[in-house]
Coordinates of C-alpha atoms in Angstrom, one line a residue:
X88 CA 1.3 13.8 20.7
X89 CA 4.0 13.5 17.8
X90 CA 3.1 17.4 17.5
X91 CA 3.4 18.2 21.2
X92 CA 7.4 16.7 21.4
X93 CA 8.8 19.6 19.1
X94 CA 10.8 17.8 17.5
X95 CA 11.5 20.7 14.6
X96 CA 9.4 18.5 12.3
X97 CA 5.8 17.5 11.4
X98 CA 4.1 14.6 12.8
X99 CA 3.4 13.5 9.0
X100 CA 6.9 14.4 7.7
X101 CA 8.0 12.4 11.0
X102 CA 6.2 9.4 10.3
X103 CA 6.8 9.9 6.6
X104 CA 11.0 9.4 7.3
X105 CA 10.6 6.5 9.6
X106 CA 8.5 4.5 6.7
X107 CA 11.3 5.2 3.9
X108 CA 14.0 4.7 6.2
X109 CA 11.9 1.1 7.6
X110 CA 11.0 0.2 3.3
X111 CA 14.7 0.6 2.5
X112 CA 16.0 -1.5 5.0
X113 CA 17.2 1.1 7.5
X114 CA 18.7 -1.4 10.8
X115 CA 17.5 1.0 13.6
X116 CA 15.9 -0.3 16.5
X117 CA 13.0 1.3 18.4
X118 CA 15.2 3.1 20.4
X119 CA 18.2 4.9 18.4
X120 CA 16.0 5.6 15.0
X121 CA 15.6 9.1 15.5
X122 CA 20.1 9.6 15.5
X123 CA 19.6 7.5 12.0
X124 CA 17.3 10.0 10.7
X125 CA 19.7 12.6 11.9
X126 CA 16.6 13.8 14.3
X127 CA 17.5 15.0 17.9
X128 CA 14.7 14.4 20.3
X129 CA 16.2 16.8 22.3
X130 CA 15.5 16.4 26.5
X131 CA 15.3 12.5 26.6
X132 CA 12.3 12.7 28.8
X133 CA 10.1 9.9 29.0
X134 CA 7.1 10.8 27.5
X135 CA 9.3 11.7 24.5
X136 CA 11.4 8.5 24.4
X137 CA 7.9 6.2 24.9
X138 CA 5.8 8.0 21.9
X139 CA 9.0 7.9 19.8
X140 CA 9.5 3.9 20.4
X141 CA 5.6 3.6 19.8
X142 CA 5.7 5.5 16.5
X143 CA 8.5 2.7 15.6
X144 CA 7.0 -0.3 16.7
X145 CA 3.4 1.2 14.6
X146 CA 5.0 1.8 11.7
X147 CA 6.9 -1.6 11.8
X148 CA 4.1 -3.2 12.6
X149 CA 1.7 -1.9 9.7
X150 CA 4.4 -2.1 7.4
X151 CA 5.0 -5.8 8.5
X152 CA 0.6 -6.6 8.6
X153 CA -0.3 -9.1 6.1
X154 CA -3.4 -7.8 5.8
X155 CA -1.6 -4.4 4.1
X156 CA -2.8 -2.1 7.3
X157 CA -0.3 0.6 6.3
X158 CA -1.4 4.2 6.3
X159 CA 0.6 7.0 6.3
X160 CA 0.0 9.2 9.5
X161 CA -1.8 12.7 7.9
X162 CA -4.3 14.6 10.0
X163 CA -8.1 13.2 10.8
X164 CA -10.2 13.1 8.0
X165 CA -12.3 16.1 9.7
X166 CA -9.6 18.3 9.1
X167 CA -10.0 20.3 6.2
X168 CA -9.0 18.9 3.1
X169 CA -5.9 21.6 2.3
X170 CA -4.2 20.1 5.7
X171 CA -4.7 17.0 4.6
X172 CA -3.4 17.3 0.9
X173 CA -0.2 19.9 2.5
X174 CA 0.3 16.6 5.3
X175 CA 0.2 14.4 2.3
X176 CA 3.1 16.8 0.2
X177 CA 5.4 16.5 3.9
X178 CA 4.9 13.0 4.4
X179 CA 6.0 12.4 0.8
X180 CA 9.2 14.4 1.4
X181 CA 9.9 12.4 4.4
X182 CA 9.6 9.3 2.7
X183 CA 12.3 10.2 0.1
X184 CA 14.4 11.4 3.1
X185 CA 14.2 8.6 5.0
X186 CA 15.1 6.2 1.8
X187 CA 18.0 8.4 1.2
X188 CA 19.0 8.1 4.9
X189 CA 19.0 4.3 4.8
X190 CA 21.3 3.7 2.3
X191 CA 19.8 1.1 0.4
X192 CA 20.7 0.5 -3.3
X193 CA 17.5 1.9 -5.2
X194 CA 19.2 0.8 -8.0
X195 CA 17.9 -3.0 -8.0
X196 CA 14.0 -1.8 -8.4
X197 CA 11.6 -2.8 -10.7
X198 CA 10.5 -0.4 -13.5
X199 CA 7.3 -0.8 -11.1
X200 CA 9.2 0.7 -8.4
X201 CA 11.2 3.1 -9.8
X202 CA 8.5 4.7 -11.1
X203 CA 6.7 5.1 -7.5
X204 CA 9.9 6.9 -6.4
X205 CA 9.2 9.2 -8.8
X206 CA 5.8 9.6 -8.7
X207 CA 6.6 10.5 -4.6
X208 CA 9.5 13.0 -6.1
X209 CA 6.3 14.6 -8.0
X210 CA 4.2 14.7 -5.0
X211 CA 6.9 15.9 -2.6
X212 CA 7.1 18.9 -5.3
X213 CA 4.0 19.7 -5.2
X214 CA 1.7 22.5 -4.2
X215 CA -1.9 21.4 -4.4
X216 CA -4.4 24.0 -5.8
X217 CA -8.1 23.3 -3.9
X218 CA -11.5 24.9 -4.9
X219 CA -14.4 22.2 -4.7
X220 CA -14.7 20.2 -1.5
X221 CA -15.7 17.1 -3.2
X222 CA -13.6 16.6 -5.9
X223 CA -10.7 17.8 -3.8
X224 CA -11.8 15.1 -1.1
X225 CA -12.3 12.7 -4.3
X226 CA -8.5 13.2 -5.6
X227 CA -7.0 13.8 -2.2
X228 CA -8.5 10.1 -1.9
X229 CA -7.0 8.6 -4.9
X230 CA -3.2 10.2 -4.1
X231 CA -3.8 8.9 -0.8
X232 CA -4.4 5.4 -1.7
X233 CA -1.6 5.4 -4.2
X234 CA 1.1 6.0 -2.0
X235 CA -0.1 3.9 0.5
X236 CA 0.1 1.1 -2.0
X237 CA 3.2 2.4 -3.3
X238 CA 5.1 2.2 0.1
X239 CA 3.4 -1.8 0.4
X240 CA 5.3 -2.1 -3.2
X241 CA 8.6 -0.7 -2.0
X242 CA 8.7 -2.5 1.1
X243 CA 8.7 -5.8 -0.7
X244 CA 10.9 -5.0 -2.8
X245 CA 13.8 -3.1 -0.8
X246 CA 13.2 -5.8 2.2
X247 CA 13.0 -8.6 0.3
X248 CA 16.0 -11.2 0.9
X249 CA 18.8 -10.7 -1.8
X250 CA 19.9 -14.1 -4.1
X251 CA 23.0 -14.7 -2.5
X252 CA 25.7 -16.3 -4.7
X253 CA 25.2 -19.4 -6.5
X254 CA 26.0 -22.4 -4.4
X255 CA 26.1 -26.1 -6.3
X256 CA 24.8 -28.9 -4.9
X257 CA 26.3 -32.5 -6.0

């Protein structure tokens, strides 16, 4: 559906913007997110605005699930392997836009996550090179499962309540 609005960007790239901008504490509701992520949706017809506001509230929500639900949104896994891996370079990208967008202070990270930033700079970069179905499916896996950690590790961290100043109690 994502696809269908013509937004000027991928469905993965989308969805990859909305999850950096929602780790790094972007304050966008359901309904103006897209003008954060400098987005225009374009004729505010109603099938547009709806997927829009459900993208948000998904996202939230998996972000949000205790039981760590999040995936990033990439193609079916019956779609050939290269869409996949070239979904999985866009989302990336999006990510690091969408972190950028939100202004938050990366600077207060863990080693931990600094290092996942960097690793997603790497795979936003990237160009995958595929030959054998299986170990492509294999190491598409692995990435895959990385960043979807990684993003569960920068969520806690860039939404987690900051120590507030020092208050004693006599």
């Amino acid at each position: 559906m994502l696809a269908s609005l013509r937004l000027g960007v991928g469905a993965s790239d989308l969805h990859g913007s909305l999850t950096g901008y929602l780790c790094a504490g972007g304050t966008a509701g359901a309904d103006n997110w897209p003008a954060a992520l400098e987005i225009d949706p374009g004729d505010q017809a109603s099938l547009r605005h709806e997927a829009l506001e459900r993208l948000y509230r998904d996202c939230r929500a998996e972000l949000d699930d205790p039981d760590l639900g999040f995936e990033p949104l990439l193609p079916a896994a019956d779609a050939p392997v290269a869409r996949r891996g070239d979904a999985l370079v866009e989302w990336c990208r999006g990510f690091l836009g969408g972190v950028g967008l939100a202004g938050s202070p990366t600077g207060i990270l863990s080693a931990d996550a600094n290092e996942v930033l960097a690793d997603f700079g790497r795979i936003a970069a990237s160009r995958f090179d595929y030959g054998d179905d299986e170990e492509d499916e294999s190491a598409l896996g692995e990435v895959l499962e990385f960043v979807r950690v990684g993003v569960l590790l920068l969520h806690a961290e860039l939404t987690r309540p900051r120590a507030s100043a020092r208050h004693s109690v006599h």
